[in-house]
Each structure stands twice: as C-alpha cells, then as structure tokens.
mmCIF file of C-alpha atoms in Angstrom:
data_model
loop_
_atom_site.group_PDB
_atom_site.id
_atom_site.type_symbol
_atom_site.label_atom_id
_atom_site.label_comp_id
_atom_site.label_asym_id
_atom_site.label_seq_id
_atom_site.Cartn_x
_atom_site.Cartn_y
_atom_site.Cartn_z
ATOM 1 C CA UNK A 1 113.600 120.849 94.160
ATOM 2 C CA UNK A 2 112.746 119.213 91.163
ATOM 3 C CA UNK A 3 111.652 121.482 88.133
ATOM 4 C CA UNK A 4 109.085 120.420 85.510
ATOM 5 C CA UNK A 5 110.115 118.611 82.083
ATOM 6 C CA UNK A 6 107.628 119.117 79.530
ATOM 7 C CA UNK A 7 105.659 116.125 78.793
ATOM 8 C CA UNK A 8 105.820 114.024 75.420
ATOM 9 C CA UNK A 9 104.338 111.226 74.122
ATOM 10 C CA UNK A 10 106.530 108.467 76.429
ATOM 11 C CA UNK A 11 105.688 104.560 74.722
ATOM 12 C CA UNK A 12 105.721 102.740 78.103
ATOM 13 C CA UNK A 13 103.102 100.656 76.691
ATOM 14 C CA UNK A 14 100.045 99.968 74.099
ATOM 15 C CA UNK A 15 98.623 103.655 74.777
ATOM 16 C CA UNK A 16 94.820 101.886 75.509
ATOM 17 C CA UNK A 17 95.738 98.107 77.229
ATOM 18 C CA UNK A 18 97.865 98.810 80.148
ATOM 19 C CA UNK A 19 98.845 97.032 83.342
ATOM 20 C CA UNK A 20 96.310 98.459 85.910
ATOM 21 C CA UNK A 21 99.112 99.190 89.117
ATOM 22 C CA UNK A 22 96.162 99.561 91.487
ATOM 23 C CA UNK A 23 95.139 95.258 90.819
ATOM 24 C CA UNK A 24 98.149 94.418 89.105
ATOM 25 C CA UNK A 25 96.191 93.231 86.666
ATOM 26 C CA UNK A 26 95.822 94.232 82.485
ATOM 27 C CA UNK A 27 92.809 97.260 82.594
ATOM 28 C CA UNK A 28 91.505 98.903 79.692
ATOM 29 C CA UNK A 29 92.023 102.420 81.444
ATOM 30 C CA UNK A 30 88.343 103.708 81.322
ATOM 31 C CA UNK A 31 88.119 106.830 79.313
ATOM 32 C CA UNK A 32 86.002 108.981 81.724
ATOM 33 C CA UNK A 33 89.484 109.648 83.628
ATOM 34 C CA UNK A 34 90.748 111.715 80.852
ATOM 35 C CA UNK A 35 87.781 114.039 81.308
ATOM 36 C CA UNK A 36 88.651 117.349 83.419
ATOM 37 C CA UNK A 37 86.111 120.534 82.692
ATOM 38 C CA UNK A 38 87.167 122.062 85.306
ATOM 39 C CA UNK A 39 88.239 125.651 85.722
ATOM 40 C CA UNK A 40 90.855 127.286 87.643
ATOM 41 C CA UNK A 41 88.853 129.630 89.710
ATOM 42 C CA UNK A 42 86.091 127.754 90.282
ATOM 43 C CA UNK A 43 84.355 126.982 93.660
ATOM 44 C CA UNK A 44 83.385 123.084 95.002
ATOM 45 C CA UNK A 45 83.332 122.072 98.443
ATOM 46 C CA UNK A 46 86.504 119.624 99.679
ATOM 47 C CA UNK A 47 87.318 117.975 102.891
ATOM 48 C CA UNK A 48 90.563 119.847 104.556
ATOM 49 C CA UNK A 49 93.241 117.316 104.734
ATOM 50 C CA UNK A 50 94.422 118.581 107.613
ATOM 51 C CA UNK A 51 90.647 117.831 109.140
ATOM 52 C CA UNK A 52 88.749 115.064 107.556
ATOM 53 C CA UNK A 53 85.740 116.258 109.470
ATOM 54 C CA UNK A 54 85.707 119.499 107.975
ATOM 55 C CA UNK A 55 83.898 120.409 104.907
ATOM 56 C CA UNK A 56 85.385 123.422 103.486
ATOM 57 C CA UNK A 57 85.019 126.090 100.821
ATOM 58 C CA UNK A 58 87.919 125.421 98.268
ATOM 59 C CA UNK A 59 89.023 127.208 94.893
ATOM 60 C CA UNK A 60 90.666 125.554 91.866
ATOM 61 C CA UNK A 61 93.860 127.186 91.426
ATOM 62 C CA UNK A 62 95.688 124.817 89.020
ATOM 63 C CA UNK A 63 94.799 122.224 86.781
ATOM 64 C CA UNK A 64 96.963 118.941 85.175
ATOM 65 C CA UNK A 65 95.607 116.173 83.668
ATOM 66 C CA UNK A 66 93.067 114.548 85.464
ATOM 67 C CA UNK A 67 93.865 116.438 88.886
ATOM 68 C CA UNK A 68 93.268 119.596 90.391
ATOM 69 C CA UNK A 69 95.268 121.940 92.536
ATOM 70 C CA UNK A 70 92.728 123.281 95.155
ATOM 71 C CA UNK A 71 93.368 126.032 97.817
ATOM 72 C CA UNK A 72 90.577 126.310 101.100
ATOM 73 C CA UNK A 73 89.479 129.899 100.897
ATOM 74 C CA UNK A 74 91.004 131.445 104.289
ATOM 75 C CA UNK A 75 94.178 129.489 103.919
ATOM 76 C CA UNK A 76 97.180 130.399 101.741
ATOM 77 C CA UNK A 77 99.589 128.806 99.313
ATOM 78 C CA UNK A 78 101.231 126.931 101.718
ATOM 79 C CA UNK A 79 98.220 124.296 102.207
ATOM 80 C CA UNK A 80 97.472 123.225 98.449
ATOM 81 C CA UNK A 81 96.556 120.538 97.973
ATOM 82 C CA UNK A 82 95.752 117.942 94.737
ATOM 83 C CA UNK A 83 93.072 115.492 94.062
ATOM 84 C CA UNK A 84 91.800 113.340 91.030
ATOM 85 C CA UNK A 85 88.205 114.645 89.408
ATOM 86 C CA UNK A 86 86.515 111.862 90.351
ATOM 87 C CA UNK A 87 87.398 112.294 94.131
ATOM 88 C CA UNK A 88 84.815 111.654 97.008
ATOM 89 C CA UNK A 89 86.111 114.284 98.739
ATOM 90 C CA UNK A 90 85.334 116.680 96.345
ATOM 91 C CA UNK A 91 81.506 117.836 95.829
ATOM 92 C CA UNK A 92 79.359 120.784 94.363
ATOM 93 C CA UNK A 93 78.419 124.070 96.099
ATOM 94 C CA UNK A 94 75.312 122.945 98.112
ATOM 95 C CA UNK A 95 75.981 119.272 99.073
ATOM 96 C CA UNK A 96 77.303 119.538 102.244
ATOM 97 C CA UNK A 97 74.084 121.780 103.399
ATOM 98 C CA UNK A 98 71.735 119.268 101.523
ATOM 99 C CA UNK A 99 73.187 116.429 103.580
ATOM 100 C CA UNK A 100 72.477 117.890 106.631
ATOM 101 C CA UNK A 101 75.821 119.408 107.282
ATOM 102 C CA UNK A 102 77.521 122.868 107.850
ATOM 103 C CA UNK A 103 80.609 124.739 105.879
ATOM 104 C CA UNK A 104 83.606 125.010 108.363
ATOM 105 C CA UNK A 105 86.769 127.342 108.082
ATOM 106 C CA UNK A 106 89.787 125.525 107.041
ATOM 107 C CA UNK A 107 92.277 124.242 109.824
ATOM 108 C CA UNK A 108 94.251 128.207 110.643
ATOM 109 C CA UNK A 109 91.839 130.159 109.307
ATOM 110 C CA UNK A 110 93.793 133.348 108.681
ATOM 111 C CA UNK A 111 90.823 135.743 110.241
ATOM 112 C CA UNK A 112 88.634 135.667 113.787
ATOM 113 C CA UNK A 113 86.100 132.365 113.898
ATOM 114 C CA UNK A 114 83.115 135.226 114.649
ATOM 115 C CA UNK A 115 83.858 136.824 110.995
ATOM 116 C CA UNK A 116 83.641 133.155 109.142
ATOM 117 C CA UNK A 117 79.522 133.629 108.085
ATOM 118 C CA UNK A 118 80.358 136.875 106.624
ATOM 119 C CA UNK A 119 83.342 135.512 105.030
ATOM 120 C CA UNK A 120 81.803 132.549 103.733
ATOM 121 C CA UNK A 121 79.154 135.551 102.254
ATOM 122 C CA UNK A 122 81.150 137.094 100.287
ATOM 123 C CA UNK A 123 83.425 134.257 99.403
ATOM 124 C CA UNK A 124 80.421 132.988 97.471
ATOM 125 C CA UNK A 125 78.911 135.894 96.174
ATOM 126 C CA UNK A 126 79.461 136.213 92.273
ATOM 127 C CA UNK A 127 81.624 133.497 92.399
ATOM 128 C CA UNK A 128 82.068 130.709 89.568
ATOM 129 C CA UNK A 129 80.516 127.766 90.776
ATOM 130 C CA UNK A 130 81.742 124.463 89.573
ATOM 131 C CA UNK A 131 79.018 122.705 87.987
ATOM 132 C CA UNK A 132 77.609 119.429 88.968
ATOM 133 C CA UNK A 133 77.918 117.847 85.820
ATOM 134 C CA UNK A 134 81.444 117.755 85.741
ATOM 135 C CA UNK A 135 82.124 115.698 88.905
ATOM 136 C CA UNK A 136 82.271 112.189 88.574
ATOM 137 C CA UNK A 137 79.253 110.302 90.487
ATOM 138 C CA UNK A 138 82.077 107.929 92.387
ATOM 139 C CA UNK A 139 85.853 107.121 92.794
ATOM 140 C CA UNK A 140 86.490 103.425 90.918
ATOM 141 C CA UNK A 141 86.234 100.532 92.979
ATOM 142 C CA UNK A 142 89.121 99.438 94.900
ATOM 143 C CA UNK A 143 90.835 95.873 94.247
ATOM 144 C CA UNK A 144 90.073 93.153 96.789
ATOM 145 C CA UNK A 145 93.546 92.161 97.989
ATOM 146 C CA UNK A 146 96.911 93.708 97.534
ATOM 147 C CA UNK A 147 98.154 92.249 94.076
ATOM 148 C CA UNK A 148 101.662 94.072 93.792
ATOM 149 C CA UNK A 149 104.416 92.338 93.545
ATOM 150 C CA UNK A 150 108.231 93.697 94.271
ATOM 151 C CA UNK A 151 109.736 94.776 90.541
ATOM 152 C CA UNK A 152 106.265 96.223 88.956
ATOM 153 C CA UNK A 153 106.218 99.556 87.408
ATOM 154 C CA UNK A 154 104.131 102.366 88.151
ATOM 155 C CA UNK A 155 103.712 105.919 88.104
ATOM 156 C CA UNK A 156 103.157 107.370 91.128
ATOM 157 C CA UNK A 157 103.188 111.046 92.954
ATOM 158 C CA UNK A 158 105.748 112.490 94.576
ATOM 159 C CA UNK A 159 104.809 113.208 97.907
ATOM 160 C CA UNK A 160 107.264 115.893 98.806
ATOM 161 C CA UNK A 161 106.555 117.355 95.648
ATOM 162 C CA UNK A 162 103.010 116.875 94.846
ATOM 163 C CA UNK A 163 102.419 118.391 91.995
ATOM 164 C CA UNK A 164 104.311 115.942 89.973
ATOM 165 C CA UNK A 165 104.275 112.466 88.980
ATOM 166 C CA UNK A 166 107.295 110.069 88.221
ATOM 167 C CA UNK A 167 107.832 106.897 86.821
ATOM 168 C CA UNK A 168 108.462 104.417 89.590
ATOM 169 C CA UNK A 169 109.121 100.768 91.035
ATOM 170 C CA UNK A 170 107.503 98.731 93.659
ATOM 171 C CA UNK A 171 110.639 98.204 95.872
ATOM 172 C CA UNK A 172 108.863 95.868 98.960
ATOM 173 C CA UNK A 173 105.217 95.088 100.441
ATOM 174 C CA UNK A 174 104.700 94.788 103.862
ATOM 175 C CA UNK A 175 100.967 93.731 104.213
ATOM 176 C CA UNK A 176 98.485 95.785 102.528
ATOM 177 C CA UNK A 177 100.947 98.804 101.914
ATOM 178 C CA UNK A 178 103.569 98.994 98.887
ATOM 179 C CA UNK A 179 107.126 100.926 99.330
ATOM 180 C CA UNK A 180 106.803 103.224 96.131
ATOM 181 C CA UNK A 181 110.768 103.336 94.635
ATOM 182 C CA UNK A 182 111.160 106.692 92.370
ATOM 183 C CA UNK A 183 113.355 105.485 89.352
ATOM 184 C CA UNK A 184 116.776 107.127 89.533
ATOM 185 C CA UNK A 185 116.560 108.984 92.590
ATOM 186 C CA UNK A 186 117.806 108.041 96.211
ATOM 187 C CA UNK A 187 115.503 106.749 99.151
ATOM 188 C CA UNK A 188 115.251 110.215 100.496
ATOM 189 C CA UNK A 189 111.562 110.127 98.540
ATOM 190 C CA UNK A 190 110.631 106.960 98.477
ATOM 191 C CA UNK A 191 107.394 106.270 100.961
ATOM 192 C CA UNK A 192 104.703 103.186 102.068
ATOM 193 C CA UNK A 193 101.054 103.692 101.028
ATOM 194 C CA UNK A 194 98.171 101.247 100.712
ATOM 195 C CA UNK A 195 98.118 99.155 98.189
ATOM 196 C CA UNK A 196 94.241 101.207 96.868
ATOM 197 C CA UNK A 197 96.026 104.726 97.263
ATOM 198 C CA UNK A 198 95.283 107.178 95.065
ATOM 199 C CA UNK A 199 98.368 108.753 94.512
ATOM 200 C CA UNK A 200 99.575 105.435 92.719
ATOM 201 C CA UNK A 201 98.627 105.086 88.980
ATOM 202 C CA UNK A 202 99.228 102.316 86.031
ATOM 203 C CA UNK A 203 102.255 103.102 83.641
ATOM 204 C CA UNK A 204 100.618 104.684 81.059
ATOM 205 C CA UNK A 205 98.482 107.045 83.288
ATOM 206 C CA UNK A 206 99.922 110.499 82.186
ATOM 207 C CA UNK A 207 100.143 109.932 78.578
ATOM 208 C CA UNK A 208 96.364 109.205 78.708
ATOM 209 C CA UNK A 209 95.149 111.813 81.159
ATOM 210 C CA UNK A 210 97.656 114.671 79.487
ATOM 211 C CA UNK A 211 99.629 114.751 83.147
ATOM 212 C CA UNK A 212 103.434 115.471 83.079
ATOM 213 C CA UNK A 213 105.325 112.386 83.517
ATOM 214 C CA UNK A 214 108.802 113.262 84.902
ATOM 215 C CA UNK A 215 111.458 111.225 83.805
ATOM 216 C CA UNK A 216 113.910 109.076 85.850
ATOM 217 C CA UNK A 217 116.037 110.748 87.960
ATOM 218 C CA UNK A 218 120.050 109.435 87.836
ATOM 219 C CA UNK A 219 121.547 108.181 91.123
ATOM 220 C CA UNK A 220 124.705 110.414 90.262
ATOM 221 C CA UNK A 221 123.021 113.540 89.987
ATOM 222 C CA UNK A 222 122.836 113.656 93.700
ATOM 223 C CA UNK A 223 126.250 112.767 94.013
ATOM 224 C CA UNK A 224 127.261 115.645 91.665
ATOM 225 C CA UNK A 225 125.206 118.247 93.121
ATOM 226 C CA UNK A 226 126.976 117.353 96.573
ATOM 227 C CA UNK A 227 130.407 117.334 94.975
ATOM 228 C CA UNK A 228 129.790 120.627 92.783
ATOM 229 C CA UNK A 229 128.265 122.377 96.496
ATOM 230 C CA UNK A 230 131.579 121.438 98.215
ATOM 231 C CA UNK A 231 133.929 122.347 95.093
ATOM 232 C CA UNK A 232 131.801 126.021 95.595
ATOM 233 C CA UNK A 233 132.493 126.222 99.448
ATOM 234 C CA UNK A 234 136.123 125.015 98.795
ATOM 235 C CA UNK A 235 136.297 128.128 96.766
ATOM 236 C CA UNK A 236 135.065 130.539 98.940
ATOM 237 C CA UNK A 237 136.837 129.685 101.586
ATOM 238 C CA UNK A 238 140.462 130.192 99.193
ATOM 239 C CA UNK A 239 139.633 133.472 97.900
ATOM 240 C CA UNK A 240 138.985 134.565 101.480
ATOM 241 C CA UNK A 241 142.144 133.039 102.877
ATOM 242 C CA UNK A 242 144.075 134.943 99.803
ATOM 243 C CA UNK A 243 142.337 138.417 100.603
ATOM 244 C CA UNK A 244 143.115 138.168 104.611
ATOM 245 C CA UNK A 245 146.626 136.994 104.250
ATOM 246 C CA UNK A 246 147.033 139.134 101.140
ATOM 247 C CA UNK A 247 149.001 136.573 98.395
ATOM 248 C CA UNK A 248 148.356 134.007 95.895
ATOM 249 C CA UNK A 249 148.810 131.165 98.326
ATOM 250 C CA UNK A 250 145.728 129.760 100.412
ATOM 251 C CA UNK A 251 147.664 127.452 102.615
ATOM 252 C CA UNK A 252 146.907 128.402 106.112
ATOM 253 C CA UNK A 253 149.956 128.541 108.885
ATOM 254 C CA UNK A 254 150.295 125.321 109.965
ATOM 255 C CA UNK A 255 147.623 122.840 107.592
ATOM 256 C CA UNK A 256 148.795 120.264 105.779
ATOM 257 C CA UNK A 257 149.155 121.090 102.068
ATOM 258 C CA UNK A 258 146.758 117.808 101.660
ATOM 259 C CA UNK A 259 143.617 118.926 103.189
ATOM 260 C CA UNK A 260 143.842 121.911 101.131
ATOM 261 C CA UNK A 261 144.502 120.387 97.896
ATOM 262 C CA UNK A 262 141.618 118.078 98.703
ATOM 263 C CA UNK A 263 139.285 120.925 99.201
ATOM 264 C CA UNK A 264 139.695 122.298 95.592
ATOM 265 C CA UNK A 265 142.781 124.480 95.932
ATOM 266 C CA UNK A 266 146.184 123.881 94.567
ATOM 267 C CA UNK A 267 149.298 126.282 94.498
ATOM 268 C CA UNK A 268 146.744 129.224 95.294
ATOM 269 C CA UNK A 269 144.586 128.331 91.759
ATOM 270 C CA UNK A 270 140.847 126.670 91.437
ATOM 271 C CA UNK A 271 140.163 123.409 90.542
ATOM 272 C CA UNK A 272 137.786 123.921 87.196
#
C-alpha cells in the first residue's frame, strides 16, 4: 500500500489559470472549492454507496482538502467512504424528512432492523450537527461532450486507495469514459470512468484545495520490491537447508548448483 508524502507547494502550473481536466478546457478554478468548514465528528445525511436509494445517517471522520472521509453510523471502518463538499449526495440533518423521505440503516447494519428508530435516537441526540451553511447549494455543471484527449494531465483519485490523489495521464477514451494512467506506476491501478466523474480533477487541484498530491510512482519500484521479496524467500529457504542438514553448504542432494546460485545463495553465503 501506498503511504502518504507530505504535500508541498508542486508548480504544475500558474497556481490560479489552469487546464480544467473535466472540459479540457483553460478554467479559472472557482474559489468556493477551497472552502471546507467542516468538522470531523459532525453529522449530515449521505446516500450509502453501496445503496443509492438509501439515505443514511453519516459522520465525518476525516477531512483533506476539499473532501471528506464519511463513515454511515451502524457500519464500520471498512465502508468509508470520500466525497467533495459540494456533493449532491451529501445534505443537512433534516432534508431527507423535509422532502418527504425516511432515514434508512446503512447496507449491513451491524444491529437487528427492529432496534434502527432507537438507534437512529440516540445517534442524534447531542450530536454536532453539520450546519447548513457550509454545504454548497450544487455540484458544478458538467461539460457537454467528452473533451479529453489521450496525453492530457490530470490529477485524479486512486480508486484502490481512496484517500489519495496522484498525478496522472489520460492513457485512451473509449466513448464518453477516459482510461485514467497513474504516472509511474503499473496498470494494476489504472481504471475507465466518465469523462464528468468526480474523482478526476485539473492539475493544479491539490495545491489549491490544500489536498495531498502524491508524487509519481517509478515503474522500477515494483520491479524491486518483487526482486527484494524473492532475494528474502531465497534466504529463508538457505538458512533452513543449513540448519536441517547441519553445514555451511545449502546445496540440496541432487540440485543443480545453478538454481541455487540463482536463488540468492552461493558457496553457503547471502547475496547482499
């Protein structure tokens, strides 16, 4: 898994006039995005992911940037989740009753359906409740047509690891989806999404919302990691061979001397 890099002032481009990677076109990046008040430990309603239908309790449990880390009270850790400020799916404490709707449990809600109104109760008793001032009255408006073309930069999340947000490349277009290409790192995370997605931003995005850009992965690094994890085995399997035939050697009865010198052992010694 990746780990976090601390973020610092990266000069992709003029820090106001960027190219917008949702149109393709130049966007002056409008400044209400920068604007997060929210709190971790807050309350707001959220769709479940998991069931668009569903309204759901949810708590903030993380903040970065413009985006917010929110957990469905009667889930666990495991179903996070992250979504911009100015998200639609994201409301005040109240909305989904004043439209004429009803709070559901989240998707494997940990307790009995029966015990939901009570739990629901006292989820919202004393609690903080995000304000309504602080959410955003709608998401921007979403380009016509699918302006991307193969070779623009972007920043974009990393699906498999959500939480952060790389710099990367538009790598083919197929329709009205783009194949997002993580700089430096091997297919394994690449993925399609619409061309309007929301997990897709301009280059420039972190530095303006205070996000943590990652930087580019290198190719080799995966290559390394694979040959440093066989070197290990290799010597793990030697010292065992030298404690069960009790001497310096690690040449098995009857294997070439090759496949063991290719496996990180030579004359009984490791390969550093």
């Amino acid at each position: 898994m990746r780990k976090p890099v601390p973020q610092k002032a990266i000069e992709w481009k003029d820090a106001q006039i960027i190219k917008h990677a949702r149109s393709g076109r130049p966007s002056r990046v409008p400044s209400q995005y920068q604007v997060n008040e929210f709190k971790v430990g807050m309350k707001l309603e959220a769709q479940d992911p998991r069931n668009t239908t569903s309204t759901c309790i949810a708590t903030v449990v993380g903040l970065t940037g413009s985006r917010l880390r929110l957990r469905l009270d009667g889930s666990d850790n495991k179903n996070d989740f992250w979504r911009l400020v100015d998200s639609s799916e994201i409301q005040p404490i109240g909305s989904c009753e004043k439209n004429g709707g009803m709070l559901q449990p989240p998707l494997g809600f940990r307790l009995n359906a029966s015990s939901w109104p009570m739990f629901l109760l006292k989820t919202l008793n004393g609690a903080e409740m995000a304000p309504a001032r602080i959410f955003h009255k709608q998401e921007p408006p979403a380009p016509e047509q699918n302006s991307f073309q193969v070779g623009m930069k972007l920043e974009a999340v990393d699906r498999k690891n959500p939480h952060f947000i790389c710099p990367a490349t538009v790598g083919a277009l197929r329709g009205v989806e783009v194949l997002v290409t993580f700089d430096g790192w091997r297919g394994a995370f690449d993925y399609y999404c619409r061309y309007d997605s929301r997990d897709i931003f301009p280059v420039g995005w972190c530095t303006l919302t205070g996000d943590n850009l990652q930087p580019p992965g290198t190719k080799a690094q995966g290559m390394r990691c694979s040959k440093d994890l066989k070197r290990k085995q290799s010597r793990l399997l030697c010292r065992k061979l030298q404690r069960k035939q009790g001497h310096q050697g690690c040449l098995p009865q009857g294997q070439p001397f090759s496949s063991v010198e290719s496996s990180g052992c030579e004359g009984g010694t490791e390969r550093r």
